[in-house]
Each structure stands twice: as structure tokens, then as C-alpha cells.
């Protein structure tokens, strides 16, 4: 499955944060395809649709941890299911306002997670992500 670095998926239950992140991304990286969802389950459905239609999947996923219904950890666990396994090559950044030592350790246990980032998104952090 092809990944597209110019395609970013935001999964955060905070609509304002999604809006601000999308604005920052498109301001500094015009032409970037930014999709956002306010729940992790919808994000999984989006990825599954991309897999089924053999479309390129997001190269970068910014994932909040604390969300209702399905949290970020459950989202990451779901990526180990057969429908996703070996098809997801996205780089995932845990994107949260609460960074605890336990969260950092847990994030390291997921091979797809590159780093834990603190909200809000800044140009400097975005530049690091896009490299």
C-alpha cells in the first residue's frame, strides 16, 4: 500500500484543534491533503476505505490519545487487525495535551508511533514532521 506524505490524517475529538492544525498545515505546506475526524473509529473506516479501493493512505497520522468511544491506544491496537496489518506504513505521531511518562512508554511499544507531540501544532513541529 502506497503512503503519501502530502496526505495527513488528523484524529482528535477537539474540532477547534483540528481546525487550527489544518490551517497551520495548509498555510505552511499548501497543497497538502488534510483529512480530519473527531473520533478514532471514523479514522479507521477512512483508512479501511483507502485499503479496499487501493488508494494511497495518509503518510502521516496525528492521533490524540484521550477520546470518547475509541481512544488513541485502541486505534493503534486496531491497526494490528488483519485488515490493516502490513498495509499501514503511515508515520503516526501521538498528538496530545497531556504527556505523562506512562504515555511516552506506551507510545514506544507501538512500532508505527514515531514520537509523542504536545499540542498545539507549531511551524517548528510541523517542519520536523514533514521531513
mmCIF file of C-alpha atoms in Angstrom:
data_model
loop_
_atom_site.group_PDB
_atom_site.id
_atom_site.type_symbol
_atom_site.label_atom_id
_atom_site.label_comp_id
_atom_site.label_asym_id
_atom_site.label_seq_id
_atom_site.Cartn_x
_atom_site.Cartn_y
_atom_site.Cartn_z
ATOM 1 C CA UNK A 1 0.000 0.000 0.000
ATOM 2 C CA UNK A 2 1.438 3.320 -1.047
ATOM 3 C CA UNK A 3 1.690 6.069 1.528
ATOM 4 C CA UNK A 4 1.525 9.742 0.693
ATOM 5 C CA UNK A 5 3.468 12.193 2.879
ATOM 6 C CA UNK A 6 1.434 15.020 1.343
ATOM 7 C CA UNK A 7 -1.630 13.386 2.890
ATOM 8 C CA UNK A 8 -2.153 13.940 6.623
ATOM 9 C CA UNK A 9 -4.855 12.425 8.791
ATOM 10 C CA UNK A 10 -5.852 14.264 11.993
ATOM 11 C CA UNK A 11 -7.757 12.267 14.603
ATOM 12 C CA UNK A 12 -8.770 14.418 17.558
ATOM 13 C CA UNK A 13 -12.121 14.839 19.280
ATOM 14 C CA UNK A 14 -11.448 18.576 19.615
ATOM 15 C CA UNK A 15 -12.902 20.212 16.497
ATOM 16 C CA UNK A 16 -11.168 23.520 17.217
ATOM 17 C CA UNK A 17 -7.787 21.824 17.448
ATOM 18 C CA UNK A 18 -8.476 20.005 14.158
ATOM 19 C CA UNK A 19 -9.391 23.308 12.521
ATOM 20 C CA UNK A 20 -6.280 25.099 13.816
ATOM 21 C CA UNK A 21 -3.980 22.201 12.879
ATOM 22 C CA UNK A 22 -5.477 22.035 9.375
ATOM 23 C CA UNK A 23 -4.980 25.793 8.962
ATOM 24 C CA UNK A 24 -1.333 25.638 10.091
ATOM 25 C CA UNK A 25 -0.599 22.687 7.800
ATOM 26 C CA UNK A 26 -2.163 24.292 4.731
ATOM 27 C CA UNK A 27 -0.545 27.660 5.500
ATOM 28 C CA UNK A 28 2.998 26.273 5.601
ATOM 29 C CA UNK A 29 2.521 23.293 3.269
ATOM 30 C CA UNK A 30 -0.043 24.371 0.655
ATOM 31 C CA UNK A 31 -1.440 21.524 -1.386
ATOM 32 C CA UNK A 32 -1.256 19.059 1.487
ATOM 33 C CA UNK A 33 -4.341 16.858 1.642
ATOM 34 C CA UNK A 34 -5.555 17.099 5.250
ATOM 35 C CA UNK A 35 -8.417 14.920 6.443
ATOM 36 C CA UNK A 36 -9.710 15.156 9.996
ATOM 37 C CA UNK A 37 -12.023 13.105 12.157
ATOM 38 C CA UNK A 38 -13.313 13.753 15.645
ATOM 39 C CA UNK A 39 -13.315 10.067 16.559
ATOM 40 C CA UNK A 40 -10.833 7.273 16.032
ATOM 41 C CA UNK A 41 -13.387 4.817 14.659
ATOM 42 C CA UNK A 42 -14.150 7.129 11.709
ATOM 43 C CA UNK A 43 -10.410 7.444 11.112
ATOM 44 C CA UNK A 44 -10.145 3.648 10.939
ATOM 45 C CA UNK A 45 -13.051 3.490 8.498
ATOM 46 C CA UNK A 46 -11.309 6.097 6.330
ATOM 47 C CA UNK A 47 -8.094 4.061 6.268
ATOM 48 C CA UNK A 48 -10.013 0.850 5.563
ATOM 49 C CA UNK A 49 -11.738 2.516 2.587
ATOM 50 C CA UNK A 50 -8.335 3.557 1.234
ATOM 51 C CA UNK A 51 -7.081 -0.022 1.573
ATOM 52 C CA UNK A 52 -10.174 -1.513 -0.100
ATOM 53 C CA UNK A 53 -10.013 0.916 -3.030
ATOM 54 C CA UNK A 54 -6.222 0.573 -3.262
ATOM 55 C CA UNK A 55 -5.878 4.351 -2.847
ATOM 56 C CA UNK A 56 -2.866 5.944 -1.186
ATOM 57 C CA UNK A 57 -3.102 6.079 2.566
ATOM 58 C CA UNK A 58 -2.053 9.061 4.663
ATOM 59 C CA UNK A 59 1.688 9.242 5.121
ATOM 60 C CA UNK A 60 1.281 10.976 8.466
ATOM 61 C CA UNK A 61 -1.316 10.485 11.184
ATOM 62 C CA UNK A 62 -1.635 12.905 14.114
ATOM 63 C CA UNK A 63 -3.506 10.944 16.781
ATOM 64 C CA UNK A 64 -4.958 12.190 20.042
ATOM 65 C CA UNK A 65 -4.932 9.716 22.937
ATOM 66 C CA UNK A 66 -7.901 10.749 25.056
ATOM 67 C CA UNK A 67 -11.107 10.477 23.063
ATOM 68 C CA UNK A 68 -14.548 9.044 23.801
ATOM 69 C CA UNK A 69 -15.786 5.820 22.192
ATOM 70 C CA UNK A 70 -12.381 4.687 20.886
ATOM 71 C CA UNK A 71 -9.219 6.226 22.281
ATOM 72 C CA UNK A 72 -5.862 6.539 20.543
ATOM 73 C CA UNK A 73 -4.479 3.377 22.128
ATOM 74 C CA UNK A 74 -7.478 1.361 20.881
ATOM 75 C CA UNK A 75 -6.953 2.863 17.423
ATOM 76 C CA UNK A 76 -3.325 1.700 17.458
ATOM 77 C CA UNK A 77 -4.353 -1.766 18.690
ATOM 78 C CA UNK A 78 -6.847 -1.973 15.808
ATOM 79 C CA UNK A 79 -4.059 -1.435 13.283
ATOM 80 C CA UNK A 80 -2.801 -4.903 14.264
ATOM 81 C CA UNK A 81 -6.011 -6.498 12.975
ATOM 82 C CA UNK A 82 -5.606 -8.477 9.719
ATOM 83 C CA UNK A 83 -7.454 -5.886 7.601
ATOM 84 C CA UNK A 84 -4.770 -3.299 8.439
ATOM 85 C CA UNK A 85 -1.683 -5.340 9.308
ATOM 86 C CA UNK A 86 1.185 -4.938 6.830
ATOM 87 C CA UNK A 87 -0.832 -2.363 4.875
ATOM 88 C CA UNK A 88 -0.254 0.640 7.116
ATOM 89 C CA UNK A 89 3.101 2.306 6.637
ATOM 90 C CA UNK A 90 1.987 5.700 7.902
ATOM 91 C CA UNK A 91 4.121 7.519 10.417
ATOM 92 C CA UNK A 92 1.993 8.106 13.484
ATOM 93 C CA UNK A 93 2.548 10.899 15.960
ATOM 94 C CA UNK A 94 0.695 10.820 19.247
ATOM 95 C CA UNK A 95 -0.648 14.349 19.441
ATOM 96 C CA UNK A 96 -1.867 15.194 22.911
ATOM 97 C CA UNK A 97 -2.199 17.917 25.506
ATOM 98 C CA UNK A 98 -1.294 15.546 28.328
ATOM 99 C CA UNK A 99 2.144 13.978 28.201
ATOM 100 C CA UNK A 100 2.751 11.545 31.040
ATOM 101 C CA UNK A 101 5.736 9.246 31.430
ATOM 102 C CA UNK A 102 3.370 6.279 31.145
ATOM 103 C CA UNK A 103 2.042 7.573 27.827
ATOM 104 C CA UNK A 104 5.568 8.045 26.485
ATOM 105 C CA UNK A 105 6.487 4.478 27.431
ATOM 106 C CA UNK A 106 3.261 3.083 26.000
ATOM 107 C CA UNK A 107 3.741 5.032 22.737
ATOM 108 C CA UNK A 108 7.178 3.425 22.335
ATOM 109 C CA UNK A 109 5.547 -0.015 22.390
ATOM 110 C CA UNK A 110 3.841 0.692 19.037
ATOM 111 C CA UNK A 111 6.200 0.363 16.075
ATOM 112 C CA UNK A 112 4.205 2.797 13.919
ATOM 113 C CA UNK A 113 4.454 5.590 16.512
ATOM 114 C CA UNK A 114 7.356 7.881 15.758
ATOM 115 C CA UNK A 115 7.023 10.379 18.580
ATOM 116 C CA UNK A 116 4.761 11.931 21.165
ATOM 117 C CA UNK A 117 3.982 15.602 20.400
ATOM 118 C CA UNK A 118 2.395 18.229 22.608
ATOM 119 C CA UNK A 119 -0.467 20.369 21.364
ATOM 120 C CA UNK A 120 -0.811 22.859 19.810
ATOM 121 C CA UNK A 121 0.876 22.286 16.472
ATOM 122 C CA UNK A 122 3.608 24.803 15.664
ATOM 123 C CA UNK A 123 5.534 25.530 12.484
ATOM 124 C CA UNK A 124 8.700 24.054 14.017
ATOM 125 C CA UNK A 125 6.971 20.804 14.958
ATOM 126 C CA UNK A 126 5.269 20.670 11.578
ATOM 127 C CA UNK A 127 8.619 21.125 9.805
ATOM 128 C CA UNK A 128 10.003 18.213 11.831
ATOM 129 C CA UNK A 129 7.022 16.026 10.931
ATOM 130 C CA UNK A 130 7.218 16.838 7.224
ATOM 131 C CA UNK A 131 10.933 15.941 6.972
#
